[in-house]
Short mmCIF file of C-alpha atoms in Angstrom, two decimals:
data_model
loop_
_atom_site.label_atom_id
_atom_site.label_comp_id
_atom_site.label_asym_id
_atom_site.label_seq_id
_atom_site.Cartn_x
_atom_site.Cartn_y
_atom_site.Cartn_z
CA UNK R 782 244.91 117.35 56.78
CA UNK R 783 248.09 116.88 54.60
CA UNK R 784 249.66 120.00 56.05
CA UNK R 785 249.48 118.60 59.82
CA UNK R 786 252.81 117.45 60.90
CA UNK R 787 253.59 115.17 63.85
CA UNK R 788 257.01 117.06 64.28
CA UNK R 789 256.89 120.01 66.93
CA UNK R 790 259.18 123.06 66.10
CA UNK R 791 261.81 124.59 67.86
CA UNK R 792 259.69 127.09 69.98
CA UNK R 793 257.28 124.16 70.94
CA UNK R 794 260.19 122.02 72.16
CA UNK R 795 261.90 124.54 74.45
CA UNK R 796 258.80 125.74 75.74
CA UNK R 797 257.61 122.29 76.54
CA UNK R 798 261.22 121.76 78.39
CA UNK R 799 260.72 124.92 80.32
CA UNK R 800 257.08 123.83 81.48
CA UNK R 801 258.23 120.33 82.38
CA UNK R 802 261.35 121.81 84.54
CA UNK R 803 258.51 123.68 86.57
CA UNK R 804 256.46 120.92 86.74
CA UNK R 805 259.27 118.57 87.77
CA UNK R 806 260.79 120.84 90.38
CA UNK R 807 258.10 122.99 91.73
CA UNK R 808 254.66 121.54 91.09
CA UNK R 809 255.43 117.83 91.67
CA UNK R 810 256.95 118.09 94.99
CA UNK R 811 254.28 120.31 96.26
CA UNK R 812 251.41 117.90 94.96
CA UNK R 813 250.95 115.55 97.87
CA UNK R 814 250.70 118.51 100.47
CA UNK R 815 248.32 120.46 98.46
CA UNK R 816 246.18 117.55 98.13
CA UNK R 817 246.10 117.03 101.35
CA UNK R 818 245.29 120.55 102.26
CA UNK R 819 242.33 121.06 99.65
CA UNK R 820 243.29 124.47 99.35
CA UNK R 821 244.28 126.90 96.50
CA UNK R 822 248.23 126.60 96.26
CA UNK R 823 248.65 130.41 96.06
CA UNK R 824 252.47 130.37 96.60
CA UNK R 825 252.71 127.86 93.51
CA UNK R 826 250.55 130.13 91.50
CA UNK R 827 252.93 133.04 92.55
CA UNK R 828 255.85 131.21 91.70
CA UNK R 829 254.14 130.61 88.21
CA UNK R 830 253.51 134.26 87.84
CA UNK R 831 257.08 135.43 88.61
CA UNK R 832 258.37 133.19 85.42
CA UNK R 833 255.73 134.29 83.42
CA UNK R 834 253.98 131.04 83.12
CA UNK R 835 250.62 132.14 84.46
CA UNK R 836 250.34 135.43 82.77
CA UNK R 837 248.18 137.01 79.68
CA UNK R 838 251.33 137.09 77.48
CA UNK R 839 252.00 133.50 77.95
CA UNK R 840 248.49 132.14 77.40
CA UNK R 841 247.99 134.42 74.63
CA UNK R 842 251.25 133.09 72.86
CA UNK R 843 250.08 129.55 73.74
CA UNK R 844 246.50 129.94 72.21
CA UNK R 845 247.64 131.76 69.36
CA UNK R 846 250.25 129.07 68.33
CA UNK R 847 248.92 128.54 64.66
CA UNK R 848 249.48 124.55 65.01
CA UNK R 849 247.09 124.51 67.80
CA UNK R 850 249.47 122.30 69.88
CA UNK R 851 251.06 124.38 72.35
CA UNK R 852 248.31 124.61 74.89
CA UNK R 853 248.06 121.02 74.72
CA UNK R 854 251.76 120.51 75.22
CA UNK R 855 251.68 122.87 78.18
CA UNK R 856 248.73 121.40 80.06
CA UNK R 857 250.23 117.93 79.74
CA UNK R 858 253.54 118.74 81.47
CA UNK R 859 251.81 120.57 83.99
CA UNK R 860 249.26 117.70 84.74
CA UNK R 861 252.18 115.16 84.55
CA UNK R 862 253.29 117.45 87.59
CA UNK R 863 250.13 117.54 89.51
CA UNK R 864 246.43 117.75 87.96
CA UNK R 865 245.06 119.72 90.69
CA UNK R 866 248.00 122.16 90.86
CA UNK R 867 248.04 122.69 87.31
CA UNK R 868 244.23 123.24 87.33
CA UNK R 869 244.82 125.77 90.10
CA UNK R 870 247.09 127.63 87.72
CA UNK R 871 245.38 127.21 84.54
CA UNK R 872 241.72 127.19 85.65
CA UNK R 873 241.55 130.77 84.60
CA UNK R 874 241.99 130.02 80.99
CA UNK R 875 238.40 128.56 80.83
CA UNK R 876 237.10 131.97 81.03
CA UNK R 877 239.69 132.99 78.96
CA UNK R 878 238.30 130.63 76.21
CA UNK R 879 234.83 131.92 77.03
CA UNK R 880 236.07 135.18 76.20
CA UNK R 881 237.83 134.54 73.13
CA UNK R 882 234.91 132.33 71.58
CA UNK R 883 232.15 134.61 72.19
CA UNK R 884 233.40 138.27 72.77
CA UNK R 885 234.19 141.17 70.47
CA UNK R 886 237.74 142.20 69.80
CA UNK R 887 237.45 144.92 72.10
CA UNK R 888 235.87 142.83 75.01
CA UNK R 889 238.62 140.33 74.50
CA UNK R 890 241.33 143.26 74.88
CA UNK R 891 239.52 144.41 78.07
CA UNK R 892 238.82 141.44 80.03
CA UNK R 893 241.29 138.79 79.26
CA UNK R 894 244.19 140.62 80.72
CA UNK R 895 241.91 141.05 83.69
CA UNK R 896 241.77 137.11 84.36
CA UNK R 897 245.61 136.99 85.34
CA UNK R 898 246.47 140.54 86.51
CA UNK R 899 250.41 140.74 87.40
CA UNK R 900 252.89 139.16 89.18
CA UNK R 901 252.43 141.72 92.14
CA UNK R 902 248.58 141.49 91.97
CA UNK R 903 247.60 137.93 90.86
CA UNK R 904 243.74 137.81 89.74
CA UNK R 905 241.81 134.83 89.26
CA UNK R 906 239.11 133.99 86.57
CA UNK R 907 236.08 131.41 86.44
CA UNK R 908 233.87 130.23 83.64
CA UNK R 909 230.41 128.86 85.11
CA UNK R 910 227.49 126.90 83.03
CA UNK R 911 226.64 123.91 85.30
CA UNK R 912 223.73 124.55 87.80
CA UNK R 913 222.14 122.14 90.31
CA UNK R 914 219.39 120.74 87.98
CA UNK R 915 221.48 121.46 84.68
CA UNK R 916 224.87 119.54 84.44
CA UNK R 917 225.24 117.65 81.24
CA UNK R 918 221.89 119.20 79.99
CA UNK R 919 223.12 122.82 79.53
CA UNK R 920 219.86 123.41 77.53
CA UNK R 921 217.78 123.34 80.80
CA UNK R 922 219.64 126.34 82.44
CA UNK R 923 217.30 128.29 85.17
CA UNK R 924 219.74 131.20 85.82
CA UNK R 925 218.24 134.27 84.24
CA UNK R 926 219.64 137.47 82.67
CA UNK R 927 217.03 140.17 82.26
CA UNK R 928 217.86 143.39 80.44
CA UNK R 929 217.21 146.76 81.97
CA UNK R 930 216.97 149.05 79.03
CA UNK R 931 216.64 152.21 80.93
CA UNK R 932 219.81 151.75 82.85
CA UNK R 933 221.40 149.56 80.15
CA UNK R 934 221.99 146.91 82.57
CA UNK R 935 221.59 142.97 82.65
CA UNK R 936 219.91 141.72 86.03
CA UNK R 937 221.43 138.37 86.71
CA UNK R 938 219.71 135.65 89.11
CA UNK R 939 220.46 132.11 89.87
CA UNK R 940 223.16 129.51 91.22
CA UNK R 941 226.07 127.82 89.33
CA UNK R 942 227.65 124.68 90.61
CA UNK R 943 230.73 122.89 90.48
CA UNK R 944 232.52 126.23 89.38
CA UNK R 945 236.56 125.95 89.36
CA UNK R 946 237.35 129.03 91.31
CA UNK R 947 233.89 129.98 91.79
CA UNK R 948 233.20 132.66 94.19
CA UNK R 949 237.09 133.45 94.74
CA UNK R 950 237.65 134.75 91.27
CA UNK R 951 238.00 138.13 90.42
CA UNK R 952 236.50 137.91 87.09
CA UNK R 953 233.71 135.49 86.41
CA UNK R 954 232.29 134.53 82.92
CA UNK R 955 228.75 132.97 83.25
CA UNK R 956 226.40 131.44 80.91
CA UNK R 957 222.71 132.29 81.45
CA UNK R 958 219.43 132.03 79.88
CA UNK R 959 218.04 135.24 78.30
CA UNK R 960 215.25 133.59 76.81
CA UNK R 961 214.24 130.09 78.48
CA UNK R 962 211.63 129.41 75.71
CA UNK R 963 214.60 128.73 73.10
CA UNK R 964 216.51 126.50 75.32
CA UNK R 965 220.11 126.45 74.64
CA UNK R 966 219.78 128.87 71.72
CA UNK R 967 218.30 131.61 74.01
CA UNK R 968 221.69 131.69 76.10
CA UNK R 969 224.16 134.22 76.42
CA UNK R 970 227.66 134.86 78.10
CA UNK R 971 228.15 137.42 80.80
CA UNK R 972 231.43 138.77 82.36
CA UNK R 973 230.88 139.82 85.97
CA UNK R 974 233.86 142.22 86.89
CA UNK R 975 235.56 142.41 90.30
CA UNK R 976 233.76 143.89 93.10
CA UNK R 977 230.35 143.64 91.50
CA UNK R 978 227.49 143.34 94.11
CA UNK R 979 225.28 140.38 94.00
CA UNK R 980 227.55 137.70 93.35
CA UNK R 981 228.90 135.42 96.16
CA UNK R 982 230.39 132.03 96.86
CA UNK R 983 227.99 129.14 97.90
CA UNK R 984 228.98 125.75 98.98
CA UNK R 985 232.57 124.88 98.78
CA UNK R 986 233.08 121.07 97.66
CA UNK R 987 235.11 118.58 98.68
CA UNK R 988 236.19 116.29 96.02
CA UNK R 989 237.89 112.98 95.53
CA UNK R 990 240.53 114.32 93.43
CA UNK R 991 242.17 117.82 91.90
CA UNK R 992 241.87 118.68 95.52
CA UNK R 993 244.01 121.64 95.21
CA UNK R 994 241.50 123.20 92.81
CA UNK R 995 238.90 125.27 94.13
CA UNK R 996 235.45 124.17 93.33
CA UNK R 997 232.39 126.00 94.49
CA UNK R 998 228.77 127.32 93.70
CA UNK R 999 228.50 130.84 92.44
CA UNK R 1000 225.08 132.65 93.99
CA UNK R 1001 223.69 135.42 91.56
CA UNK R 1002 221.11 137.60 93.59
CA UNK R 1003 219.89 140.71 91.40
CA UNK R 1004 223.63 141.05 90.01
CA UNK R 1005 223.74 143.97 87.98
CA UNK R 1006 226.34 144.28 85.05
CA UNK R 1007 226.80 146.73 82.44
CA UNK R 1008 225.27 146.25 78.96
CA UNK R 1009 228.74 146.24 77.47
CA UNK R 1010 229.31 142.97 79.95
CA UNK R 1011 227.27 140.71 77.38
CA UNK R 1012 229.88 139.17 75.45
CA UNK R 1013 229.26 139.72 71.52
CA UNK R 1014 226.98 142.59 72.35
CA UNK R 1015 223.43 142.84 72.40
CA UNK R 1016 222.92 143.59 68.66
CA UNK R 1017 224.54 140.20 67.80
CA UNK R 1018 222.18 138.44 70.59
CA UNK R 1019 219.08 140.19 69.39
CA UNK R 1020 219.87 138.92 65.92
CA UNK R 1021 220.43 135.34 67.09
CA UNK R 1022 217.30 135.20 69.14
CA UNK R 1023 215.15 136.63 66.31
CA UNK R 1024 216.74 133.97 63.78
CA UNK R 1025 215.96 131.26 66.57
CA UNK R 1026 212.39 132.19 66.99
CA UNK R 1027 212.12 132.00 63.24
CA UNK R 1028 213.47 128.46 63.11
CA UNK R 1029 216.61 129.36 61.41
CA UNK R 1030 219.89 128.11 62.03
CA UNK R 1031 222.00 129.99 64.72
CA UNK R 1032 225.60 129.92 65.73
CA UNK R 1033 226.86 127.55 68.42
CA UNK R 1034 225.42 128.09 71.56
CA UNK R 1035 227.35 129.98 74.29
CA UNK R 1036 228.43 126.94 76.43
CA UNK R 1037 228.98 124.72 73.60
CA UNK R 1038 231.58 127.34 71.75
CA UNK R 1039 233.90 127.16 74.98
CA UNK R 1040 233.90 123.66 75.25
CA UNK R 1041 234.56 123.01 72.00
CA UNK R 1042 237.81 125.20 72.10
CA UNK R 1043 238.72 123.54 75.72
CA UNK R 1044 238.20 119.78 75.11
CA UNK R 1045 241.45 118.80 73.31
CA UNK R 1046 243.15 120.80 76.43
CA UNK R 1047 241.25 119.04 79.11
CA UNK R 1048 242.21 115.75 77.25
CA UNK R 1049 245.93 117.07 77.22
CA UNK R 1050 245.63 117.17 81.13
CA UNK R 1051 244.48 113.56 81.05
CA UNK R 1052 247.23 112.52 78.78
CA UNK R 1053 249.68 114.12 81.54
CA UNK R 1054 248.19 112.00 84.29
CA UNK R 1055 248.33 108.97 82.41
CA UNK R 1056 251.81 109.43 81.21
CA UNK R 1057 253.08 110.15 84.86
CA UNK R 1058 251.39 107.04 86.13
CA UNK R 1059 253.10 104.68 83.41
CA UNK R 1060 256.37 106.43 83.92
CA UNK R 1061 256.06 105.53 87.57
CA UNK R 1062 255.00 101.86 86.92
CA UNK R 1063 257.59 101.43 84.26
CA UNK R 1064 260.45 102.64 86.71
CA UNK R 1065 258.96 100.57 89.55
CA UNK R 1066 258.86 97.48 87.39
CA UNK R 1067 262.36 97.94 86.40
CA UNK R 1068 263.59 98.39 90.05
CA UNK R 1069 261.54 95.88 91.55
CA UNK R 1070 263.07 92.65 91.70
CA UNK R 1071 261.38 89.01 92.45
CA UNK R 1072 262.95 85.46 92.11
CA UNK R 1073 266.34 87.06 90.73
CA UNK R 1074 265.28 89.61 87.98
CA UNK R 1075 263.32 92.68 87.44
CA UNK R 1076 259.42 92.26 87.33
CA UNK R 1077 259.48 94.09 83.96
CA UNK R 1078 260.97 90.97 82.36
CA UNK R 1079 257.51 89.14 83.45
CA UNK R 1080 255.74 89.17 80.00
CA UNK R 1081 252.29 89.57 82.06
CA UNK R 1082 253.81 93.07 83.68
CA UNK R 1083 255.83 93.98 80.36
CA UNK R 1084 252.54 93.62 78.05
CA UNK R 1085 250.24 95.81 80.56
CA UNK R 1086 253.16 98.51 80.41
CA UNK R 1087 253.02 98.30 76.28
CA UNK R 1088 249.34 98.81 76.64
CA UNK R 1089 249.62 101.67 79.08
CA UNK R 1090 252.26 103.14 76.59
CA UNK R 1091 250.13 102.58 73.44
CA UNK R 1092 246.71 103.70 74.84
CA UNK R 1093 248.49 106.97 76.14
CA UNK R 1094 250.07 107.50 72.96
CA UNK R 1095 246.92 107.12 71.20
CA UNK R 1096 245.28 109.74 73.40
CA UNK R 1097 247.84 112.17 72.66
CA UNK R 1098 247.64 111.77 68.94
CA UNK R 1099 243.63 112.24 69.32
CA UNK R 1100 244.11 115.58 71.24
CA UNK R 1101 246.52 116.92 68.88
CA UNK R 1102 244.45 116.25 66.00
CA UNK R 1103 241.40 117.85 67.56
CA UNK R 1104 243.64 120.84 68.60
CA UNK R 1105 245.27 121.14 65.15
CA UNK R 1106 241.86 121.20 63.49
CA UNK R 1107 240.12 123.69 65.89
CA UNK R 1108 243.25 126.00 65.29
CA UNK R 1109 243.15 125.97 61.52
CA UNK R 1110 239.50 126.05 61.19
CA UNK R 1111 238.49 122.33 60.11
CA UNK R 1112 235.04 121.44 61.39
CA UNK R 1113 234.84 118.77 63.71
CA UNK R 1114 232.95 116.32 61.35
CA UNK R 1115 232.91 113.34 63.64
CA UNK R 1116 233.04 114.58 66.97
CA UNK R 1117 236.95 114.82 67.04
CA UNK R 1118 237.10 117.30 69.77
CA UNK R 1119 234.88 114.74 72.07
CA UNK R 1120 236.94 112.02 70.83
CA UNK R 1121 240.16 113.76 72.43
CA UNK R 1122 238.42 114.35 75.71
CA UNK R 1123 236.66 111.09 76.16
CA UNK R 1124 239.49 108.73 74.98
CA UNK R 1125 242.24 110.67 77.12
CA UNK R 1126 239.85 110.56 79.89
CA UNK R 1127 239.11 107.03 80.31
CA UNK R 1128 242.54 106.25 79.46
CA UNK R 1129 244.10 108.21 82.23
CA UNK R 1130 241.50 106.51 84.75
CA UNK R 1131 242.59 103.05 83.43
CA UNK R 1132 246.66 103.64 83.43
CA UNK R 1133 246.41 104.81 87.06
CA UNK R 1134 244.14 101.70 88.04
CA UNK R 1135 246.90 99.70 86.39
CA UNK R 1136 249.82 101.27 88.26
CA UNK R 1137 248.05 101.91 92.04
CA UNK R 1138 250.94 102.62 93.86
CA UNK R 1139 251.65 105.59 95.90
CA UNK R 1140 251.81 108.20 94.44
CA UNK R 1141 249.76 106.81 91.75
CA UNK R 1142 246.93 106.69 94.24
CA UNK R 1143 246.52 110.62 94.20
CA UNK R 1144 246.66 110.37 90.45
CA UNK R 1145 243.95 107.88 90.18
CA UNK R 1146 241.72 109.78 92.05
CA UNK R 1147 242.65 112.85 89.81
CA UNK R 1148 242.10 111.26 86.69
CA UNK R 1149 238.33 110.52 87.62
CA UNK R 1150 237.33 114.00 86.94
CA UNK R 1151 238.24 113.84 83.48
CA UNK R 1152 235.44 111.26 82.48
CA UNK R 1153 233.14 113.85 84.38
CA UNK R 1154 233.90 117.42 83.98
CA UNK R 1155 233.34 119.47 80.53
CA UNK R 1156 231.14 116.66 79.55
CA UNK R 1157 230.62 113.34 80.95
CA UNK R 1158 231.97 110.37 79.05
CA UNK R 1159 228.38 109.60 77.98
CA UNK R 1160 227.77 113.27 76.61
CA UNK R 1161 231.00 112.75 74.56
CA UNK R 1162 229.62 109.39 72.94
CA UNK R 1163 226.45 111.24 72.44
CA UNK R 1164 228.31 114.26 70.41
CA UNK R 1165 230.14 111.68 68.66
CA UNK R 1166 227.43 109.12 67.66
CA UNK R 1167 225.29 112.33 66.73
CA UNK R 1168 228.24 113.76 64.34
CA UNK R 1169 228.71 110.45 62.65
CA UNK R 1170 225.23 109.81 61.93
CA UNK R 1171 224.67 113.25 60.61
CA UNK R 1172 222.43 114.24 63.42
CA UNK R 1173 223.01 117.66 64.22
CA UNK R 1174 221.25 119.75 67.12
CA UNK R 1175 221.30 123.62 66.93
#
């Protein structure tokens, strides 16, 4: 990676400043209210849409950054403001990642703009893999997609759970099994467009943290979608299934293709939380006086702050490395994507624990999800250990 640079270019610097101003002036002041309400912060999403932050054009620009860093920079700043509101604003991008990872150019052009809508008609999107009996083990999905050849339609049935924007999204991107006997290799991604009969919201979950982000079940009951809603197309799917049945190596499974692209971004969100907590703790230590001097002059306090800063910067470096590798087509030989998410998530929990004063109490609650969703810490360690030992699972 000799061409990798730690120096940000001028566009990245200016966009990061712009997003930070929005996070500082709009998101952070609203954080406690929407955390308490446990509702989707529509007024904040509308503000983001008005300035072009919540838009197809901006997300396309961020994803197309050749260094891979811009989406991470943006997510760090947004989560520095408030992770729950940030996820409410950028939760749609997980569905976007699913379409990018698995769709044809025509499908990308058709569906991704519909994930955002316009400032006058805002749309949301959701990506769903997990099920009541299939969380970390995505190979055991029970939701089914059955092809109706006579009508060129797919019939979808099952329950998805813990889905960001689940049920309230206008566009859902869902991973289902088309051939259960093949496990993860028998899965495919489908777009369920707005207004499709047979899809509904189930239980909405109350959560410890990121409470401004809507999380719910998605119920599929004989939900029919046109054949063109199969991401990648049926010819590609049939070829992949045939190769899997013959025991040949197949392309990355539908769910993992999305998670590989999103893990550094999720790690960046955790970095934003940790940075916010560290900065709060540092300012507090400088202002708080005991025995006639600021407590930051106490070596025990100063050393703890030094560790918080060091580990947060290390987390950012892991995130940026993984984002750069993914963007430039460098293979994760050692589970680098999982490393970034694992380290950043666990660091966010640790840093917020060290700085547990209001408003850090909310940030601590927000941080815990980063050791759970999009692959638990245990799953990340499994991915890394298999990568470094040379064990590869199709």
